[in-house]
CSV table of C-alpha atoms in Angstrom, one decimal:
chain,number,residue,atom,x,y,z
J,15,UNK,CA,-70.7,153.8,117.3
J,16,UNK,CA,-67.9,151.6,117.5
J,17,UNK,CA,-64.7,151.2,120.1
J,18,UNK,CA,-62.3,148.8,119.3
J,19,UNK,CA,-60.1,148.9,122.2
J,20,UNK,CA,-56.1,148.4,121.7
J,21,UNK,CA,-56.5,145.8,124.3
J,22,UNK,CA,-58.4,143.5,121.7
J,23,UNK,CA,-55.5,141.1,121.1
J,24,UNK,CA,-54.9,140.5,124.9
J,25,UNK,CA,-58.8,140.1,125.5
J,26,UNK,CA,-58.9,137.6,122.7
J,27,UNK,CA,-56.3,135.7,124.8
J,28,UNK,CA,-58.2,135.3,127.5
J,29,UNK,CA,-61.3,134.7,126.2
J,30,UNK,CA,-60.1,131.7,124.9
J,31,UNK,CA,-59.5,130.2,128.0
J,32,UNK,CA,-63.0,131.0,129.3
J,33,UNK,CA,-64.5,129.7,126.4
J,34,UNK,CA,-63.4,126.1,127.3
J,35,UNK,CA,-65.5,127.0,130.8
J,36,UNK,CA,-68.0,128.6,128.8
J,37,UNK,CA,-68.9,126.4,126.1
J,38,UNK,CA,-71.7,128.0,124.2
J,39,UNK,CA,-72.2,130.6,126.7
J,40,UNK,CA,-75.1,129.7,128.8
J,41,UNK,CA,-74.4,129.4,132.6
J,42,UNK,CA,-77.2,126.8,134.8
J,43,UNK,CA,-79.0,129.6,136.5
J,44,UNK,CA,-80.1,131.1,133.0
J,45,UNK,CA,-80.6,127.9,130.9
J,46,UNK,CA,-84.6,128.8,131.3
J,47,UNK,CA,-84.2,132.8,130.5
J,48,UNK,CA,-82.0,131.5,127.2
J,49,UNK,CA,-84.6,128.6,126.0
J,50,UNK,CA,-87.5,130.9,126.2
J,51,UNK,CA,-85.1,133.5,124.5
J,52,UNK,CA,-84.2,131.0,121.5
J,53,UNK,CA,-87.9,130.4,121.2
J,54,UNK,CA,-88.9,134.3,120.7
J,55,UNK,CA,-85.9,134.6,118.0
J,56,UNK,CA,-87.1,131.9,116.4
J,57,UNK,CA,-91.0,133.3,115.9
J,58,UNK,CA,-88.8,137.3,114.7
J,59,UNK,CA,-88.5,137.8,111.1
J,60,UNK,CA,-87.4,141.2,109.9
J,61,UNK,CA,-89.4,143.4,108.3
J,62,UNK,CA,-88.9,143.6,104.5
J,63,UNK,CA,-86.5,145.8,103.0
J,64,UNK,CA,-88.1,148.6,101.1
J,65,UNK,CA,-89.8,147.4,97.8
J,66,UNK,CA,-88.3,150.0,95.6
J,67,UNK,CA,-84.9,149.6,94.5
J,68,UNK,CA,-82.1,151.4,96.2
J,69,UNK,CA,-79.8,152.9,94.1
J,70,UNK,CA,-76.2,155.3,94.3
J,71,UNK,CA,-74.0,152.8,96.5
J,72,UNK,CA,-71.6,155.8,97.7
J,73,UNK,CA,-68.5,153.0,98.5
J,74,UNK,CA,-65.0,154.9,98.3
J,75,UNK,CA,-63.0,152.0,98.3
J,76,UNK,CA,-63.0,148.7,96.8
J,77,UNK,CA,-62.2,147.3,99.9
J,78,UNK,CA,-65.5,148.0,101.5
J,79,UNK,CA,-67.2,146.2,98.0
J,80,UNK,CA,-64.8,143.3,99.1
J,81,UNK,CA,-65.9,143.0,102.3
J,82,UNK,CA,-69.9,143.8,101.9
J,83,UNK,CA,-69.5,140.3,99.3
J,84,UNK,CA,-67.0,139.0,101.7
J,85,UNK,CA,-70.1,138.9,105.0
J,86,UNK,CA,-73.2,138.2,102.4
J,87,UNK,CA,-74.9,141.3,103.8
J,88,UNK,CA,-77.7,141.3,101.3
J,89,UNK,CA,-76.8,144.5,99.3
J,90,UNK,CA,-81.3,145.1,99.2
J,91,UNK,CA,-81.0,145.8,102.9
J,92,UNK,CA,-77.8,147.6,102.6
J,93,UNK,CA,-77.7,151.7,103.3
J,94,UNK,CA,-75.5,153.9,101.6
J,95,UNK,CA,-71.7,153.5,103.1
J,96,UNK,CA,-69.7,156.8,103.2
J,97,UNK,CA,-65.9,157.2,104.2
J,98,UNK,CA,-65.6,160.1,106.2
J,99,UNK,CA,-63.1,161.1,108.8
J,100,UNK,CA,-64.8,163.5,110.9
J,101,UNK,CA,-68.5,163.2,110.8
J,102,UNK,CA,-68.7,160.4,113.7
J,103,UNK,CA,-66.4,162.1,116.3
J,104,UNK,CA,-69.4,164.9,116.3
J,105,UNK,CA,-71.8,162.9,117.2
J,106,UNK,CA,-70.0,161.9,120.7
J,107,UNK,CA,-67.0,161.9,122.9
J,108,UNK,CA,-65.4,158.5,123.4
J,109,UNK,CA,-61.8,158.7,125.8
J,110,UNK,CA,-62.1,155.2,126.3
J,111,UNK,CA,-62.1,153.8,122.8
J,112,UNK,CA,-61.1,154.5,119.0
J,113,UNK,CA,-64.2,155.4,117.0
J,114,UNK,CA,-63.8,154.0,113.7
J,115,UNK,CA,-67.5,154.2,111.9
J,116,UNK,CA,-70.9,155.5,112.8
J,117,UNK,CA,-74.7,154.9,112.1
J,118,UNK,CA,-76.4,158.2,111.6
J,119,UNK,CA,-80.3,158.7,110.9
J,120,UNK,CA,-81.5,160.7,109.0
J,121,UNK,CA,-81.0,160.0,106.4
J,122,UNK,CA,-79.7,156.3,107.4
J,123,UNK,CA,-76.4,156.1,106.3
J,124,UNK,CA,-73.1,154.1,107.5
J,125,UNK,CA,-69.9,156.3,107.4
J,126,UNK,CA,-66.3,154.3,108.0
J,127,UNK,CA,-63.8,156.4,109.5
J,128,UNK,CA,-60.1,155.9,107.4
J,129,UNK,CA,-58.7,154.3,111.0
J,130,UNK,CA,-60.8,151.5,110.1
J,131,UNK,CA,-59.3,150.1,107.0
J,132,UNK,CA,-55.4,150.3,109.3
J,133,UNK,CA,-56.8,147.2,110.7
J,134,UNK,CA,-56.7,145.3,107.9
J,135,UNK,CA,-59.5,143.2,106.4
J,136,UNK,CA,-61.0,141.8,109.8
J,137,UNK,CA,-61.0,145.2,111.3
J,138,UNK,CA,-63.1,146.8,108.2
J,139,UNK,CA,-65.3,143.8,108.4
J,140,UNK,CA,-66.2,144.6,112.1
J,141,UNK,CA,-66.7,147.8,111.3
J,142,UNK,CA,-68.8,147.6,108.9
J,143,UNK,CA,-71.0,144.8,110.4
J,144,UNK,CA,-71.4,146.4,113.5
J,145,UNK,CA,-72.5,149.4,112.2
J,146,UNK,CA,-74.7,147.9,109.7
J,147,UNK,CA,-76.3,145.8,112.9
J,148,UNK,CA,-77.1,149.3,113.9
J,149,UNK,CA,-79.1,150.0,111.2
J,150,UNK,CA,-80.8,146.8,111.3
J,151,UNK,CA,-82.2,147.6,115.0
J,152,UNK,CA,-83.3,150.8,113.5
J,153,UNK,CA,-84.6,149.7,110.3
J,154,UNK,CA,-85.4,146.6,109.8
J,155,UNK,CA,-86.5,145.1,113.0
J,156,UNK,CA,-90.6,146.1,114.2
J,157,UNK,CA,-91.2,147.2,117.6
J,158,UNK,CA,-92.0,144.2,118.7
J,159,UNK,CA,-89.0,142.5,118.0
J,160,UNK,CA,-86.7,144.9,119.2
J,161,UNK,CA,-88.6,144.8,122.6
J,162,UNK,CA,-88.2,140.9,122.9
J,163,UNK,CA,-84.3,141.4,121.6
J,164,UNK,CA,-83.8,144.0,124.2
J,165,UNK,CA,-84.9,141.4,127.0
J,166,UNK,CA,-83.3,138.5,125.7
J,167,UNK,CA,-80.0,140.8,124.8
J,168,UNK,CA,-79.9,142.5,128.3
J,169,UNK,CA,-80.3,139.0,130.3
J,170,UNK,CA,-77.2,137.7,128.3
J,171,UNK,CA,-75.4,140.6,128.9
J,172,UNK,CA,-74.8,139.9,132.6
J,173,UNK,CA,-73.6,136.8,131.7
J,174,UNK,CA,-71.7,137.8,129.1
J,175,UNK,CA,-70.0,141.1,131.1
J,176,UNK,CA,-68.9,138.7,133.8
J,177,UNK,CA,-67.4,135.6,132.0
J,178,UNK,CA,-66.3,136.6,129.0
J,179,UNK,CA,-64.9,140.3,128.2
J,180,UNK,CA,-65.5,142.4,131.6
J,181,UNK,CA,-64.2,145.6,129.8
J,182,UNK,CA,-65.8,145.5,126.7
J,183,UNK,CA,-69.3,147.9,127.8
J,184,UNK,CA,-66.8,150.3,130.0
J,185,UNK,CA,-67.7,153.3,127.1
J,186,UNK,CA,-71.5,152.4,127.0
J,187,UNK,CA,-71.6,152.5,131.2
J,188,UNK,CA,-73.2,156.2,130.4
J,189,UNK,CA,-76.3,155.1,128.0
J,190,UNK,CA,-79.4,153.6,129.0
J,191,UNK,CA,-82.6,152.7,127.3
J,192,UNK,CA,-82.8,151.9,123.5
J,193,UNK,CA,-78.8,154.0,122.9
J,194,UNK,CA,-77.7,150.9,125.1
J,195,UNK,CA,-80.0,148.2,123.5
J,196,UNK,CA,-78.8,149.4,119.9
J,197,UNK,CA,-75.2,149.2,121.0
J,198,UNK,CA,-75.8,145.6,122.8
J,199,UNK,CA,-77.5,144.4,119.9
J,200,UNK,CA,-74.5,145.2,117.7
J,201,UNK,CA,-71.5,144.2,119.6
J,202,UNK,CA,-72.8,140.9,120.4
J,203,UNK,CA,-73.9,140.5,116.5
J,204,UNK,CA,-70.5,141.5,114.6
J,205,UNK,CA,-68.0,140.9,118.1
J,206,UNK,CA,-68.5,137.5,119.9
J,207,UNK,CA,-67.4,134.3,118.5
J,208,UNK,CA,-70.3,132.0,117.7
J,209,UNK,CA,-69.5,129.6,120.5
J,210,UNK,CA,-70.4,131.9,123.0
J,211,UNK,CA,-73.7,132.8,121.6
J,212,UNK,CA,-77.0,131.2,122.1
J,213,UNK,CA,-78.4,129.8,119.7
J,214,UNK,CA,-81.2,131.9,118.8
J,215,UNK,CA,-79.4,134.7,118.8
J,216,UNK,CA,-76.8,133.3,116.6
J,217,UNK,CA,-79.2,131.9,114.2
J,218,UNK,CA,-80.8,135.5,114.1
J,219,UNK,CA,-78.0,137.0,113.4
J,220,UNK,CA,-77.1,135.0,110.6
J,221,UNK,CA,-79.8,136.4,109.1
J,222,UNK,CA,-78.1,139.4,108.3
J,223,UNK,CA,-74.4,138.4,108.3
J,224,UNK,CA,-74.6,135.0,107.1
J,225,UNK,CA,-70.6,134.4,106.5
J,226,UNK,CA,-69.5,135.5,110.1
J,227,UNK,CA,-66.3,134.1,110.1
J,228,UNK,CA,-64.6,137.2,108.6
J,229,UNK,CA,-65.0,139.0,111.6
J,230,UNK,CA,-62.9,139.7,115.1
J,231,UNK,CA,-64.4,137.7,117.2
J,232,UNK,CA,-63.6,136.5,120.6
Protein backbone atom coordinates (compact mmCIF):
# COMPACT_ATOMS: atom_id res chain seq x y z
CA UNK A 1 0.00 0.00 0.00
CA UNK A 2 0.85 3.42 -0.28
CA UNK A 3 1.91 6.43 2.35
CA UNK A 4 2.39 9.67 1.11
CA UNK A 5 3.56 11.45 4.01
CA UNK A 6 2.43 15.29 4.52
CA UNK A 7 6.11 15.94 4.91
CA UNK A 8 6.54 15.28 1.02
CA UNK A 9 6.99 18.94 0.03
CA UNK A 10 9.74 19.52 2.67
CA UNK A 11 11.48 16.10 1.73
CA UNK A 12 11.41 17.23 -1.84
CA UNK A 13 13.37 20.31 -0.62
CA UNK A 14 15.97 18.58 0.67
CA UNK A 15 16.43 16.09 -1.57
CA UNK A 16 17.33 18.45 -3.96
CA UNK A 17 20.21 19.50 -2.40
CA UNK A 18 21.56 15.96 -1.95
CA UNK A 19 20.97 15.22 -5.36
CA UNK A 20 23.79 17.68 -6.46
CA UNK A 21 26.02 15.27 -3.99
CA UNK A 22 24.31 12.40 -5.27
CA UNK A 23 24.34 12.60 -8.90
CA UNK A 24 22.72 9.44 -10.25
CA UNK A 25 22.73 7.86 -6.93
CA UNK A 26 25.61 5.50 -6.81
CA UNK A 27 28.07 6.06 -3.89
CA UNK A 28 32.16 4.47 -4.59
CA UNK A 29 31.83 1.67 -2.30
CA UNK A 30 28.82 0.21 -4.41
CA UNK A 31 29.85 1.13 -7.96
CA UNK A 32 30.57 -2.92 -8.39
CA UNK A 33 27.17 -4.15 -6.47
CA UNK A 34 25.24 -1.49 -9.12
CA UNK A 35 27.25 -2.59 -12.41
CA UNK A 36 26.54 -6.12 -11.84
CA UNK A 37 22.96 -4.93 -10.88
CA UNK A 38 22.48 -2.99 -14.25
CA UNK A 39 23.80 -6.06 -16.02
CA UNK A 40 21.01 -8.63 -14.42
CA UNK A 41 18.19 -5.82 -15.33
CA UNK A 42 19.29 -5.77 -18.48
CA UNK A 43 19.15 -9.89 -19.26
CA UNK A 44 14.98 -9.50 -17.14
CA UNK A 45 12.13 -9.26 -19.43
CA UNK A 46 8.69 -9.59 -18.04
CA UNK A 47 6.70 -12.30 -18.58
CA UNK A 48 3.83 -11.70 -21.20
CA UNK A 49 0.65 -10.44 -20.31
CA UNK A 50 -2.05 -12.89 -20.52
CA UNK A 51 -2.98 -13.84 -24.26
CA UNK A 52 -6.68 -13.44 -23.93
CA UNK A 53 -8.01 -10.12 -23.97
CA UNK A 54 -8.96 -8.43 -20.73
CA UNK A 55 -12.06 -6.82 -20.83
CA UNK A 56 -14.61 -4.57 -18.10
CA UNK A 57 -12.00 -1.68 -17.29
CA UNK A 58 -14.06 -0.77 -13.90
CA UNK A 59 -12.45 3.15 -13.94
CA UNK A 60 -14.90 5.59 -11.97
CA UNK A 61 -13.44 8.59 -13.01
CA UNK A 62 -12.19 10.05 -16.12
CA UNK A 63 -9.37 11.17 -14.37
CA UNK A 64 -7.84 7.80 -13.70
CA UNK A 65 -8.37 7.18 -17.94
CA UNK A 66 -6.37 10.54 -18.13
CA UNK A 67 -3.75 9.55 -16.22
CA UNK A 68 -3.47 5.59 -17.22
CA UNK A 69 -2.80 7.48 -21.14
CA UNK A 70 -1.00 10.19 -19.35
CA UNK A 71 2.04 7.31 -17.81
CA UNK A 72 1.73 4.91 -21.16
CA UNK A 73 0.99 2.02 -18.75
CA UNK A 74 0.19 -0.47 -21.47
CA UNK A 75 -3.65 -0.85 -20.90
CA UNK A 76 -2.80 -5.22 -21.96
CA UNK A 77 -0.94 -5.38 -18.70
CA UNK A 78 -3.36 -3.22 -16.90
CA UNK A 79 -5.77 -4.93 -13.88
CA UNK A 80 -9.05 -3.67 -13.21
CA UNK A 81 -8.85 -0.15 -11.15
CA UNK A 82 -11.69 0.32 -8.52
CA UNK A 83 -12.37 3.57 -6.45
CA UNK A 84 -13.24 2.51 -3.16
CA UNK A 85 -12.89 4.24 0.20
CA UNK A 86 -12.67 1.66 2.67
CA UNK A 87 -11.48 -1.67 1.27
CA UNK A 88 -7.58 -0.78 1.68
CA UNK A 89 -7.77 0.52 5.40
CA UNK A 90 -8.82 -3.43 6.06
CA UNK A 91 -6.09 -4.73 4.88
CA UNK A 92 -3.63 -2.92 7.48
CA UNK A 93 -3.06 -0.26 10.00
CA UNK A 94 -0.80 2.61 8.87
CA UNK A 95 -0.41 5.66 11.91
CA UNK A 96 2.46 6.84 10.23
CA UNK A 97 1.11 7.57 6.75
CA UNK A 98 -2.10 8.31 4.60
CA UNK A 99 -3.16 5.22 2.62
CA UNK A 100 -4.49 6.33 -0.54
CA UNK A 101 -4.74 2.97 -2.86
CA UNK A 102 -4.13 -0.70 -2.44
CA UNK A 103 -3.06 -3.92 -4.50
CA UNK A 104 -5.22 -6.80 -3.51
CA UNK A 105 -4.87 -10.51 -4.91
CA UNK A 106 -7.20 -12.28 -5.58
CA UNK A 107 -8.61 -11.44 -7.72
CA UNK A 108 -5.72 -8.76 -8.73
CA UNK A 109 -7.22 -5.66 -8.65
CA UNK A 110 -6.02 -1.87 -7.98
CA UNK A 111 -8.49 0.17 -5.74
CA UNK A 112 -7.73 4.15 -5.38
CA UNK A 113 -8.95 5.59 -2.31
CA UNK A 114 -11.07 9.15 -3.03
CA UNK A 115 -7.99 10.98 -0.86
CA UNK A 116 -5.98 10.28 -3.81
CA UNK A 117 -7.56 12.38 -6.47
CA UNK A 118 -7.23 15.77 -3.47
CA UNK A 119 -3.80 15.67 -4.63
CA UNK A 120 -4.32 16.66 -7.76
CA UNK A 121 -3.02 15.08 -11.00
CA UNK A 122 0.61 14.11 -9.74
CA UNK A 123 -0.77 12.67 -6.54
CA UNK A 124 -3.30 10.21 -8.63
CA UNK A 125 -0.44 9.45 -10.96
CA UNK A 126 1.72 8.11 -7.93
CA UNK A 127 -0.92 6.34 -6.81
CA UNK A 128 -1.82 4.71 -9.40
CA UNK A 129 1.82 3.82 -10.55
CA UNK A 130 2.83 2.65 -7.41
CA UNK A 131 0.15 0.41 -7.01
CA UNK A 132 0.27 -0.81 -10.43
CA UNK A 133 4.24 -1.60 -9.70
CA UNK A 134 2.71 -3.77 -7.13
CA UNK A 135 1.02 -5.79 -9.39
CA UNK A 136 3.80 -5.96 -11.70
CA UNK A 137 6.04 -7.74 -8.89
CA UNK A 138 3.22 -10.05 -8.50
CA UNK A 139 2.18 -10.62 -11.97
CA UNK A 140 4.26 -10.00 -14.33
CA UNK A 141 7.71 -10.58 -13.14
CA UNK A 142 8.96 -14.79 -12.97
CA UNK A 143 10.64 -15.88 -9.92
CA UNK A 144 13.62 -15.39 -11.09
CA UNK A 145 13.57 -11.95 -11.70
CA UNK A 146 11.99 -10.91 -8.65
CA UNK A 147 14.86 -12.78 -6.78
CA UNK A 148 17.61 -10.81 -8.69
CA UNK A 149 15.28 -7.40 -8.17
CA UNK A 150 15.06 -8.12 -4.51
CA UNK A 151 19.05 -8.23 -4.31
CA UNK A 152 19.76 -5.47 -6.47
CA UNK A 153 16.66 -3.40 -4.84
CA UNK A 154 17.71 -4.19 -1.13
CA UNK A 155 21.54 -3.16 -1.82
CA UNK A 156 20.29 0.29 -3.19
CA UNK A 157 18.15 0.68 -0.41
CA UNK A 158 20.93 1.35 2.06
CA UNK A 159 22.16 3.78 -0.05
CA UNK A 160 19.17 5.22 -0.79
CA UNK A 161 17.66 5.24 3.12
CA UNK A 162 20.85 7.15 4.13
CA UNK A 163 21.35 9.89 1.35
CA UNK A 164 18.42 10.64 0.05
CA UNK A 165 14.89 10.40 1.99
CA UNK A 166 15.86 8.79 5.67
CA UNK A 167 12.08 8.79 6.54
CA UNK A 168 10.53 7.49 3.69
CA UNK A 169 10.57 3.29 4.79
CA UNK A 170 9.61 4.36 8.66
CA UNK A 171 5.94 2.47 7.90
CA UNK A 172 7.50 -0.58 6.19
CA UNK A 173 10.28 -0.91 9.39
CA UNK A 174 7.65 -3.84 10.49
CA UNK A 175 7.71 -6.11 7.07
CA UNK A 176 10.34 -8.38 6.01
CA UNK A 177 10.76 -10.78 3.21
CA UNK A 178 8.76 -10.46 -0.17
CA UNK A 179 5.82 -7.72 1.82
CA UNK A 180 9.12 -5.56 2.03
CA UNK A 181 10.64 -6.42 -1.49
CA UNK A 182 7.06 -5.65 -3.08
CA UNK A 183 6.90 -2.33 -1.28
CA UNK A 184 10.75 -1.49 -2.20
CA UNK A 185 10.18 -2.38 -5.62
CA UNK A 186 7.31 0.11 -5.89
CA UNK A 187 8.40 3.16 -4.21
CA UNK A 188 11.56 3.32 -5.85
CA UNK A 189 9.58 2.63 -9.40
CA UNK A 190 6.74 5.44 -9.15
CA UNK A 191 8.72 7.76 -6.19
CA UNK A 192 12.43 8.70 -6.95
CA UNK A 193 13.41 11.05 -9.53
CA UNK A 194 15.30 9.37 -12.37
CA UNK A 195 18.64 10.95 -11.40
CA UNK A 196 18.92 9.16 -8.44
CA UNK A 197 18.29 5.83 -10.01
CA UNK A 198 20.68 3.40 -11.55
CA UNK A 199 20.49 2.89 -14.61
CA UNK A 200 19.22 -0.52 -14.92
CA UNK A 201 16.77 -0.09 -12.72
CA UNK A 202 15.53 3.02 -14.36
CA UNK A 203 15.66 1.47 -17.74
CA UNK A 204 13.49 -1.45 -16.26
CA UNK A 205 11.23 0.54 -15.01
CA UNK A 206 10.49 2.32 -18.03
CA UNK A 207 9.31 -0.69 -19.22
CA UNK A 208 6.23 -0.33 -17.51
CA UNK A 209 5.87 3.48 -16.89
CA UNK A 210 7.46 4.70 -19.85
CA UNK A 211 6.37 8.60 -19.42
CA UNK A 212 7.63 8.98 -15.74
CA UNK A 213 7.65 12.51 -15.60
CA UNK A 214 4.09 12.79 -14.38
CA UNK A 215 4.86 11.56 -11.26
CA UNK A 216 6.05 13.06 -7.54
CA UNK A 217 9.30 12.37 -7.64
CA UNK A 218 12.21 13.48 -5.50
Amino acid sequence: MIRLFWRLISAMIFATGIMAIVGIGLISHSQDNYRLFNTILSQLHPIDPPSQSIEGYQYLDSQVVDTVNDLGIDKSSLPDILINPDLCLNQASHPDGKVLGCYIEPPSNIYIRPEAFELGATGLATTIAHEYLHYVYSQLLDDRAREQLALGLREYYQFYNTNVYPDRFDAYRDQTGQDFDTELYAIFGSEVADSNLPAGLLEHYKQFIPNRQFLAVY
